[in-house]
Tab-separated table of C-alpha atoms and ligand atoms in Angstrom:
chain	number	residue	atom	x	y	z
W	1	UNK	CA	4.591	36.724	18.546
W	2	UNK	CA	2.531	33.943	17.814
W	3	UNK	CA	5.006	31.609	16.599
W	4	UNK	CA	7.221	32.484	19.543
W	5	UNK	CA	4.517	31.587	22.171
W	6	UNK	CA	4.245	27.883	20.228
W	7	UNK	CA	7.905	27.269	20.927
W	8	UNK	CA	7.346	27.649	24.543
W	9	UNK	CA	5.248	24.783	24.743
W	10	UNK	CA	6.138	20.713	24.893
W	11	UNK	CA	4.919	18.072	23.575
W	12	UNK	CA	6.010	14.211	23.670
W	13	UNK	CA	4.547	11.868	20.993
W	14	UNK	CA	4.534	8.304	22.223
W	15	UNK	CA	4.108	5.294	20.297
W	16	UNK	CA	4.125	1.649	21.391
W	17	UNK	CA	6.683	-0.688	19.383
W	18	UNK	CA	4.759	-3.426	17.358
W	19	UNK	CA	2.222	-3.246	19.661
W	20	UNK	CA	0.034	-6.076	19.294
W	21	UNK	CA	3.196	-8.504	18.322
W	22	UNK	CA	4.754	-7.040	21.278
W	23	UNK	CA	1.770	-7.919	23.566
W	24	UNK	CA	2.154	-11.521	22.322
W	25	UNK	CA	5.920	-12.191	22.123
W	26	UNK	CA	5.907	-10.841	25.568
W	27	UNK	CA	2.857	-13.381	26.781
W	28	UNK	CA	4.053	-16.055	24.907
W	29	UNK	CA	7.913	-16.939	25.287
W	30	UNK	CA	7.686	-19.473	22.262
W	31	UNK	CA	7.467	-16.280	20.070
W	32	UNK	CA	10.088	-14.110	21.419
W	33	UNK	CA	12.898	-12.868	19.157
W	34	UNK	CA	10.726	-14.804	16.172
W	35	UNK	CA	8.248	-13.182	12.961
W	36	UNK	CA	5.121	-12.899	14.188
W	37	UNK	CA	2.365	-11.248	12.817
W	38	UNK	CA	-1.251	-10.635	14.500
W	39	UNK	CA	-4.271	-10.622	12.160
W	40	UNK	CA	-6.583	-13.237	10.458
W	41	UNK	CA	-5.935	-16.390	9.070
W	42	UNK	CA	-4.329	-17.584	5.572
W	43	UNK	CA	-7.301	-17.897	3.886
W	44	UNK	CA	-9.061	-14.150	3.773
W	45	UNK	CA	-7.215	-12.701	6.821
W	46	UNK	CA	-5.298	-9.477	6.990
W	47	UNK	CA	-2.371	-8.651	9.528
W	48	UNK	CA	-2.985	-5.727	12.040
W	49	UNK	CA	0.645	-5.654	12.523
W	50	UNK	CA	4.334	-7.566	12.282
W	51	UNK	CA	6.891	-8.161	14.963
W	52	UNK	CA	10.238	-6.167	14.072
W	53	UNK	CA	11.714	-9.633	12.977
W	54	UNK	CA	9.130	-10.200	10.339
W	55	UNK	CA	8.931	-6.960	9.626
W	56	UNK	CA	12.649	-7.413	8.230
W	57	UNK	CA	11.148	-9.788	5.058
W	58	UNK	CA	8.810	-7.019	4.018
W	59	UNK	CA	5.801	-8.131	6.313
W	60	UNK	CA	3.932	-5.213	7.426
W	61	UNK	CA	0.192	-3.538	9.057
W	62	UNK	CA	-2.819	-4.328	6.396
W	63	UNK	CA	-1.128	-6.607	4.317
W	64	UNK	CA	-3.060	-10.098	3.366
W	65	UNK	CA	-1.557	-12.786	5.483
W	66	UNK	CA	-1.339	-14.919	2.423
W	67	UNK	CA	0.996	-12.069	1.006
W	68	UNK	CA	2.817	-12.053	4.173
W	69	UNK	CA	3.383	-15.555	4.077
W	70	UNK	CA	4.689	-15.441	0.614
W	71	UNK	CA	7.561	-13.115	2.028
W	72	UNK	CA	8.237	-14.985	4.936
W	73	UNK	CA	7.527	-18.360	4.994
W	74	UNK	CA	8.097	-18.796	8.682
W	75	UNK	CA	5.816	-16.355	9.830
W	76	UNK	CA	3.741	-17.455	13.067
W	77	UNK	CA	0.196	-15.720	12.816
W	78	UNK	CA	-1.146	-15.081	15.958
W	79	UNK	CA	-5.208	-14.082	16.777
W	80	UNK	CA	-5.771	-10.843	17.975
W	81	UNK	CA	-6.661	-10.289	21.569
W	82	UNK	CA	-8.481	-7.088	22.052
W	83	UNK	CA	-8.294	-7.420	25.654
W	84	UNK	CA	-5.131	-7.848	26.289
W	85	UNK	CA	-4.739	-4.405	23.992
W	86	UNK	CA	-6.976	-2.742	26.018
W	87	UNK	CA	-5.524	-3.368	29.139
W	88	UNK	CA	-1.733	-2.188	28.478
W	89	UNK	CA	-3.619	0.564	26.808
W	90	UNK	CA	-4.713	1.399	29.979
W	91	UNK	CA	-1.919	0.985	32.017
W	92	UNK	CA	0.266	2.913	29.294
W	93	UNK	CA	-2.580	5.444	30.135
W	94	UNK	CA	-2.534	5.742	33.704
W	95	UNK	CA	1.673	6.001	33.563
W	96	UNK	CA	0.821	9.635	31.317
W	97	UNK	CA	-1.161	10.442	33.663
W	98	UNK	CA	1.553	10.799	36.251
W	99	UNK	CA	3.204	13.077	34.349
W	100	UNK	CA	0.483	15.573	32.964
W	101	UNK	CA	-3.596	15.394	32.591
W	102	UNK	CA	-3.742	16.519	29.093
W	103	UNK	CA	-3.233	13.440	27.120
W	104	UNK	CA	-4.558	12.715	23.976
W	105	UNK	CA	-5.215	9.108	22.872
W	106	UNK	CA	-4.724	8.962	19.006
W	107	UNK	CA	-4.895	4.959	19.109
W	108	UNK	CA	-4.578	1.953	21.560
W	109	UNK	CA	-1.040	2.578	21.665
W	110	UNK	CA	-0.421	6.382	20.606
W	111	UNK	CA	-1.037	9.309	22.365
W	112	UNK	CA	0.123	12.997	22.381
W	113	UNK	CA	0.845	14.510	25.801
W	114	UNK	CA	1.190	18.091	26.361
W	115	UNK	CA	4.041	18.733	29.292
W	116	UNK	CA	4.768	21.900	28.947
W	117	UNK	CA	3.039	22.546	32.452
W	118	UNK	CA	5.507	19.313	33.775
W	119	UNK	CA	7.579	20.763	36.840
W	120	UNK	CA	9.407	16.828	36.974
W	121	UNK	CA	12.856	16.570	35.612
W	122	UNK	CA	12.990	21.112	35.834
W	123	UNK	CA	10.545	20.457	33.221
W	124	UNK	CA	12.658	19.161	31.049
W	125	UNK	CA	10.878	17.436	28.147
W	126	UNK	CA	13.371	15.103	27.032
W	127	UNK	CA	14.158	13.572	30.748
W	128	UNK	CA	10.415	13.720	31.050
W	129	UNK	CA	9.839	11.544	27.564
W	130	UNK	CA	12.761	8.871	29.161
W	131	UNK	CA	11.137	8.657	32.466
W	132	UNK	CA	7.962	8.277	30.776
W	133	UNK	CA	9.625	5.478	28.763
W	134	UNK	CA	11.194	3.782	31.115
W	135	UNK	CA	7.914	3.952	33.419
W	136	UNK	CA	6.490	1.864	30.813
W	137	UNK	CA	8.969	-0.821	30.477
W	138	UNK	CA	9.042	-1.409	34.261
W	139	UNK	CA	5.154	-1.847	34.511
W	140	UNK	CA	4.494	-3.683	31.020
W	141	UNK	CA	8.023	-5.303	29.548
W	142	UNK	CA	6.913	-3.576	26.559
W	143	UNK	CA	8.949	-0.563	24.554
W	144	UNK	CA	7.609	2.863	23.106
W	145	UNK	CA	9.415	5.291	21.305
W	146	UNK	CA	9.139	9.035	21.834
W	147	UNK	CA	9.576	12.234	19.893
W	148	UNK	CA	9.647	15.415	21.795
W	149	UNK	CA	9.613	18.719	20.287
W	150	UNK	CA	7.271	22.147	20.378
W	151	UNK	CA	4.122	21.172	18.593
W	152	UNK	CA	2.288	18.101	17.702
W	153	UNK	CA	3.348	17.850	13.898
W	154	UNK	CA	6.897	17.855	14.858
W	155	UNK	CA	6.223	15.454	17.842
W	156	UNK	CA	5.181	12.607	15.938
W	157	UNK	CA	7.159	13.422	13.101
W	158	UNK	CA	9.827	13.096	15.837
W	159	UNK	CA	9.286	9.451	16.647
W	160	UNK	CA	8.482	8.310	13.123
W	161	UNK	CA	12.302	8.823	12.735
W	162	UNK	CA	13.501	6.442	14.989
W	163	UNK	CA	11.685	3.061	15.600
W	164	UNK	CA	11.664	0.665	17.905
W	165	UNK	CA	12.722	2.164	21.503
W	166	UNK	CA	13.888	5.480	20.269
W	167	UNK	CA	13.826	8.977	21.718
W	168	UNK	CA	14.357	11.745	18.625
W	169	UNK	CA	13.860	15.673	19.503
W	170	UNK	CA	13.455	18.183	17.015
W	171	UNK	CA	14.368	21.283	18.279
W	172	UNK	CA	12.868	24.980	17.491
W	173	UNK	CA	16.145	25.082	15.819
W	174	UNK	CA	16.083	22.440	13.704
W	175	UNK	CA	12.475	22.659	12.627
W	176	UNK	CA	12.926	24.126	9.079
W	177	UNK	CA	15.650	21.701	7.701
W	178	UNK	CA	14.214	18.739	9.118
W	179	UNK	CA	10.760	19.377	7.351
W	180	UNK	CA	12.726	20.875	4.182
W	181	UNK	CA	14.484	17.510	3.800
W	182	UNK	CA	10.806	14.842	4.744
W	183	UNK	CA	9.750	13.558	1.801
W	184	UNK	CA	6.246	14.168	0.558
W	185	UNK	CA	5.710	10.683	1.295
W	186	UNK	CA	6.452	11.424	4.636
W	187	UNK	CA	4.509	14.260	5.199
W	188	UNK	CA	1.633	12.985	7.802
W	189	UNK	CA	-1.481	13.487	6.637
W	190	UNK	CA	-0.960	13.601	2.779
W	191	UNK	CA	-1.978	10.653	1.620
W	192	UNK	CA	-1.086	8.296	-1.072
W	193	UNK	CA	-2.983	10.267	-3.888
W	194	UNK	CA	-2.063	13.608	-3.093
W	195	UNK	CA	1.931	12.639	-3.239
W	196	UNK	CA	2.056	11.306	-6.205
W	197	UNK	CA	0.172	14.355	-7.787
W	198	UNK	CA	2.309	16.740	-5.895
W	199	UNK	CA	5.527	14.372	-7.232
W	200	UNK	CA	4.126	14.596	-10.460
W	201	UNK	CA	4.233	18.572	-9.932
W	202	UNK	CA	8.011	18.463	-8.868
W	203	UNK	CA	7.374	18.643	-5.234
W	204	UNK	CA	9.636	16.159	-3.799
W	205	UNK	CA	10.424	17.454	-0.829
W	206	UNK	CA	9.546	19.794	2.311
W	207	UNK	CA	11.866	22.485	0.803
W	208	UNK	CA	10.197	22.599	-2.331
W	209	UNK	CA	6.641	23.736	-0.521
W	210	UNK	CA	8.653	25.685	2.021
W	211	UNK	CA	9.222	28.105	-1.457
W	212	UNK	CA	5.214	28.528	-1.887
W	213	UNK	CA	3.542	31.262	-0.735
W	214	UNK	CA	-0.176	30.944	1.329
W	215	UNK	CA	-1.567	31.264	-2.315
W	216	UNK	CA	0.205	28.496	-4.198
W	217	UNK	CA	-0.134	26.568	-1.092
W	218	UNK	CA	-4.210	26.976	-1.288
W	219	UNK	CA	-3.750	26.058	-4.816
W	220	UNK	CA	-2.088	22.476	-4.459
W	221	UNK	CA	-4.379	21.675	-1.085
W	222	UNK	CA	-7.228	23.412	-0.990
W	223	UNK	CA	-8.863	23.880	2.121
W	224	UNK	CA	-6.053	22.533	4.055
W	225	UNK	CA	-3.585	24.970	2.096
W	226	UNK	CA	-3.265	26.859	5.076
W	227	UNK	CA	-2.795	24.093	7.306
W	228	UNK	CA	0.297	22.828	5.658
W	229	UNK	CA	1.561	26.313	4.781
W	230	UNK	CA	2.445	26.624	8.099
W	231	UNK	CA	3.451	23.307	8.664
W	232	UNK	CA	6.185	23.721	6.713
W	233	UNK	CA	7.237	26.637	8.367
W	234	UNK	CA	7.473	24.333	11.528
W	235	UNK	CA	4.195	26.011	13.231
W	236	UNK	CA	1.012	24.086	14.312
W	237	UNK	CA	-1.079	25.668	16.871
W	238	UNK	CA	-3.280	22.248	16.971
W	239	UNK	CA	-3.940	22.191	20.891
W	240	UNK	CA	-3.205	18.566	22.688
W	241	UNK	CA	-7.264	17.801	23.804
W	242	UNK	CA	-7.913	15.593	26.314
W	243	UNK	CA	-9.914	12.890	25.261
W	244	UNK	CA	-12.489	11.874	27.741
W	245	UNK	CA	-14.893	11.783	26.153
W	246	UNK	CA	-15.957	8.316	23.818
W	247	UNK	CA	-16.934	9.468	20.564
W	248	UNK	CA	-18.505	6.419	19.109
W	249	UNK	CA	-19.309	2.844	19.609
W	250	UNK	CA	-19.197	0.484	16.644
W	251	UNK	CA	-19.082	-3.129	15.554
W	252	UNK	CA	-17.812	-5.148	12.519
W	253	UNK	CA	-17.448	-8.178	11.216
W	254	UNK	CA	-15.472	-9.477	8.133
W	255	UNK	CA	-16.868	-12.589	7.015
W	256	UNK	CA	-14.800	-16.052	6.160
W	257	UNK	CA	-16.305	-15.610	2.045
W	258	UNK	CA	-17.579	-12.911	0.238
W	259	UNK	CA	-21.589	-12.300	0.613
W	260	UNK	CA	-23.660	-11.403	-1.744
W	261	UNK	CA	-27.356	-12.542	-1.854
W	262	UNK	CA	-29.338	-9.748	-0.447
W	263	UNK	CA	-30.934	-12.009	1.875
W	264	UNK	CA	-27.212	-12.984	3.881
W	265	UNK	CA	-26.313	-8.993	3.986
W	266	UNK	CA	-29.928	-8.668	5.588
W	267	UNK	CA	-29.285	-11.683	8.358
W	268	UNK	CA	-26.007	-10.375	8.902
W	269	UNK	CA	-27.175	-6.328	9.288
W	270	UNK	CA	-29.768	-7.484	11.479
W	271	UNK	CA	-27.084	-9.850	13.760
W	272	UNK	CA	-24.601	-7.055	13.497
W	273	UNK	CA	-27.500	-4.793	14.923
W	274	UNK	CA	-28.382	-6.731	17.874
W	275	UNK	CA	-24.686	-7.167	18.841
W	276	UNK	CA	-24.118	-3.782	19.114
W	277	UNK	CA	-27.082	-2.991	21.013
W	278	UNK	CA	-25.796	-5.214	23.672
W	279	UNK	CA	-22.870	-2.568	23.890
W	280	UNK	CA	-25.014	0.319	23.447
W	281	UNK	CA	-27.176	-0.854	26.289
W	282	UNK	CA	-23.886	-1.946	28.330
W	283	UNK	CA	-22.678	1.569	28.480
W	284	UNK	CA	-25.541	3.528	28.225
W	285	UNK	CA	-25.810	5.656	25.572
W	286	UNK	CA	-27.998	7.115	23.171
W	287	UNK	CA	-27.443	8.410	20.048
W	288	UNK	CA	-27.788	10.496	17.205
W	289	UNK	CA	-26.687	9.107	14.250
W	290	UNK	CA	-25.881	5.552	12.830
W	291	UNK	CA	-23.420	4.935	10.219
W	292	UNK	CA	-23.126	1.447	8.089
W	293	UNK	CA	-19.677	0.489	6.752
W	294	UNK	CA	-19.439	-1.311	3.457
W	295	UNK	CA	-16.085	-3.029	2.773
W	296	UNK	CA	-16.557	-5.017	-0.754
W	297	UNK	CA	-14.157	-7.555	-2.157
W	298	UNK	CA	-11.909	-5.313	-4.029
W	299	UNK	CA	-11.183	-3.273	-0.868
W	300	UNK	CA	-13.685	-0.217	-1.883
W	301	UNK	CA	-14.535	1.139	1.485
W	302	UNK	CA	-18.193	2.750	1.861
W	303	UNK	CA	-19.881	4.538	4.724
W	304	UNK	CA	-23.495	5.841	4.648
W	305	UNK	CA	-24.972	7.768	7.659
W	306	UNK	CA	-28.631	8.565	9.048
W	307	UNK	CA	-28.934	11.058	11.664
W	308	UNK	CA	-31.793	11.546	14.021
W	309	UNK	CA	-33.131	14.802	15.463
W	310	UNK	CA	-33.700	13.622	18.499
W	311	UNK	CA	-31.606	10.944	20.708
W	312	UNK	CA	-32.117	7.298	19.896
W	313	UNK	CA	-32.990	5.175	23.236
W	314	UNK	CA	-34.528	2.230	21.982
W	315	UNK	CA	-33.536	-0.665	19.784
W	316	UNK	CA	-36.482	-0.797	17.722
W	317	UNK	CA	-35.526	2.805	16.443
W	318	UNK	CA	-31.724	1.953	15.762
W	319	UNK	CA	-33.121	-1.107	13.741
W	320	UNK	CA	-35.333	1.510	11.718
W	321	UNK	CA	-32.263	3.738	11.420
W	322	UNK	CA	-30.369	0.869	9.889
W	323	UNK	CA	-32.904	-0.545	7.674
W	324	UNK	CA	-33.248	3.314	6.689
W	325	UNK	CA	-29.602	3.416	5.545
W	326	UNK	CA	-29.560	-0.212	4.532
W	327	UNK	CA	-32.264	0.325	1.684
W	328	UNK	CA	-30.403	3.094	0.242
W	329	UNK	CA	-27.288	0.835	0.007
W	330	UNK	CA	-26.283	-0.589	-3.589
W	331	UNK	CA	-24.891	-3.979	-3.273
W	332	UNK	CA	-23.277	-4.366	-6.839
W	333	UNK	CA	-19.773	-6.385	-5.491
W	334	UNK	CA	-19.622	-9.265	-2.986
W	335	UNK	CA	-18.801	-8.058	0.495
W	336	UNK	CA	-16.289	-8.718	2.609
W	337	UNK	CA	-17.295	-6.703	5.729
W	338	UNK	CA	-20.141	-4.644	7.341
W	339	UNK	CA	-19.775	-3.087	10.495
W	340	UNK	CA	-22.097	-0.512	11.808
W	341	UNK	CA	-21.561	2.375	14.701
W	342	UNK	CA	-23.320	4.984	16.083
W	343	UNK	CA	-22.085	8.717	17.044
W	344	UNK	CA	-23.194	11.960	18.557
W	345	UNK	CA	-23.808	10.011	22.218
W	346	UNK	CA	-25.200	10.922	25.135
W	347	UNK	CA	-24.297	9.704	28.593
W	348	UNK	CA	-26.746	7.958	30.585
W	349	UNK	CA	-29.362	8.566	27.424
W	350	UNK	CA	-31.202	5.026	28.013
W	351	UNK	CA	-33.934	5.596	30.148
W	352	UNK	CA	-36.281	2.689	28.504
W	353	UNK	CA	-34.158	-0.416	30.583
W	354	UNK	CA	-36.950	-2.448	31.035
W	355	UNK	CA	-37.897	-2.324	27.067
W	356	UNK	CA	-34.472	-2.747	26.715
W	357	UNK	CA	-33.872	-6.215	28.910
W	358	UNK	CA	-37.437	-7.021	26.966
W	359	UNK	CA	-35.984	-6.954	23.763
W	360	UNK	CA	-33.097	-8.948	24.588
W	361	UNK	CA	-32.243	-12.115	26.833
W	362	UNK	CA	-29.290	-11.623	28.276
K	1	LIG	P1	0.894	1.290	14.837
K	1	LIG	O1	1.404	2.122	15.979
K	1	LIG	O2	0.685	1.962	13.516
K	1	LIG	O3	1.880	0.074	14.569
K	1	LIG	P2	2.674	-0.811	15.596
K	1	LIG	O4	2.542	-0.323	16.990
K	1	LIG	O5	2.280	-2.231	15.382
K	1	LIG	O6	4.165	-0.656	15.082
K	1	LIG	P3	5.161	0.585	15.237
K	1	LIG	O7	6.316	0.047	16.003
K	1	LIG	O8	5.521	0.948	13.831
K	1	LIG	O9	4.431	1.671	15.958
K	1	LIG	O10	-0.478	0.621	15.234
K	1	LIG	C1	-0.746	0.176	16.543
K	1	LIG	C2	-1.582	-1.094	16.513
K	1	LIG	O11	-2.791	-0.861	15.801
K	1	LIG	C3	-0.897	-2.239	15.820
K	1	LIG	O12	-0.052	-2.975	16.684
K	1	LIG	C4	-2.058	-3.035	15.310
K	1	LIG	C5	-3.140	-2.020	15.060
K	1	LIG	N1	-3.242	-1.722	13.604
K	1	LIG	C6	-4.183	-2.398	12.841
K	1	LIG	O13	-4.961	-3.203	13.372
K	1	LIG	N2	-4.240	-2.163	11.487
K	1	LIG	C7	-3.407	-1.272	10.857
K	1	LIG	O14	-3.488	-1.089	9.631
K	1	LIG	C8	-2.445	-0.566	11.663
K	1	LIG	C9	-1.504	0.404	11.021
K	1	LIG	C10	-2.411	-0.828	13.012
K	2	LIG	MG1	2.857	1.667	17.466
């Protein structure tokens, strides 16, 4: 019964092509139909993401624009602009909402929408995910592609297949033998690690898990055994949530070389700090619990949090927060980036504005 009540419902994955490259080839004609990548510069920098035409010499997302220039010694790197993100983002946004409230932002440019509730195109999901397409072409010149299909896995699994400007259903149908034949690789949400054990197990495939039972499944994933025990039997109840709601507000900064004397980290935490504020303070917020992000030169990724009982409203307690986490912090390798965010908000939780205008000129 259950699984027959998740086949009833629809769901579109949509994902914008290249999206920042796309945002600048279409602003800039000089860089239509050319590689282009958007991230930081030669020395240091690392791409965001590659226009399809670089993406043909190997240039791809998170890759060290030296690296990427190796590959393809034409590449044009252009600067990010956030803004101009933001706003399609927002656009893209308001077109969903023509078509159903209950979106789901995953990213800038990604977003699950539920349509089963739909009554355009006789609710039919696939005319639905072409309209919705096509909506954003005419109001942005940009493309997105679009998998359709009963639940969220099979959704995005959907448009993963066919990139740029495609449209791919999976149908209820065709559910088991297109997960039997994905990869491991493929499989979103295992990561890197995880594959190559399970390869080194023999699982290559969808249809070699699709053999396990709940048990053996527990066994190779532990608490998300059951999770991807039904995955592979094509059912994921995952509800699409709208997001509303902003979870957290953060900033970071990777720096041009490497710190490493205490006493730089400390001028930089403290800059870092005040920054935010400025965007706490802009939207109001206060806050539970502060997290500092360590990235050090070899790529190692750390986060350490400090969470408050009670809200955090003034800037002189998020310092002590940081400081707080900051002391705790082992600085063995030269760092590359800090950033630092806060979580658990509250709307409208800064009450203190003229302590907070005190502390800081604007
Ligand atoms: P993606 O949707 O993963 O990539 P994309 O839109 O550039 O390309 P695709 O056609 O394959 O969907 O990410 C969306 C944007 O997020 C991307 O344009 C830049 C940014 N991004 C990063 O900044 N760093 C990353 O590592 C990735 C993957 C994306
Ligand atoms: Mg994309």
């Amino acid at each position: 019964m259950d699984s027959l009540k998740q086949i009833n419902r629809k769901i579109i994955h949509i994902d914008m092509d290249a999206f920042f490259a796309s945002v600048e080839q279409r602003d800039n004609p000089s860089l239509q139909n050319k590689p282009i990548a958007v991230g930081g510069p030669e020395k240091r920098g690392v791409l965001a993401t590659a226009s399809y035409e670089a993406r043909k010499f190997g240039v791809k997302s998170a890759m060290s624009t030296a690296q990427a220039l190796r590959l393809c010694p034409s590449l044009i790197i252009v600067y990010p602009r956030f803004d101009a993100y933001k706003e399609v983002s927002k656009q893209v946004h308001q077109i969903f909402n023509k078509y159903t409230k209950l979106i789901e932002p995953l990213s800038l440019d990604e977003a699950y929408l539920d349509v089963t509730d739909c009554d355009m195109f006789q609710n039919k999901a696939i005319a639905i995910a072409k309209a919705i397409k096509n909506d954003i072409f005419k109001n942005t010149a940009l493309t997105a592609t679009a998998g359709v299909s009963y639940n969220k896995f099979l959704a995005k699994l959907a448009s993963g297949m066919n990139k740029p400007n495609g449209l791919t259903t999976i149908l209820p149908n065709e559910a088991i033998e297109t997960i039997g034949n994905l990869s491991i690789n493929a499989f979103y949400g295992i990561g890197k690690k995880t594959a190559e054990k399970l390869i080194a197990l023999g699982y290559e495939k969808g249809v070699d898990l699709q053999k396990l039972d709940l048990m053996q499944m527990e066994s190779l994933f532990g608490k998300s055994g059951y999770f991807y025990y039904h995955i592979c039997k094509g059912i994921d109840n995952r509800p699409v949530v709208a997001d509303h709601i902003q979870k957290s507000i953060g900033i970071e900064d990777t720096f041009e070389s490497d710190l490493i004397a205490e006493i730089e980290l400390y001028a930089k935490i403290e800059d870092l700090t005040e920054r935010l504020w400025l965007r706490i303070a802009k939207a109001g917020y206060a806050f539970k619990t502060v997290t500092i992000k360590v990235k050090y030169n070899d790529f190692q990724l750390l986060t350490k949090s400090y969470s408050d009982n009670l809200y955090i409203d003034k800037i002189v307690n998020l310092k002590n927060a940081v400081f707080k986490i900051f002391g705790q912090l082992q600085f063995t390798k030269p760092v590359r980036l800090l950033g630092i965010s806060v979580s658990h908000l509250k709307e409208n939780g800064l009450t203190d504005y003229a302590g907070k205008q005190m502390n800081f000129p604007f």
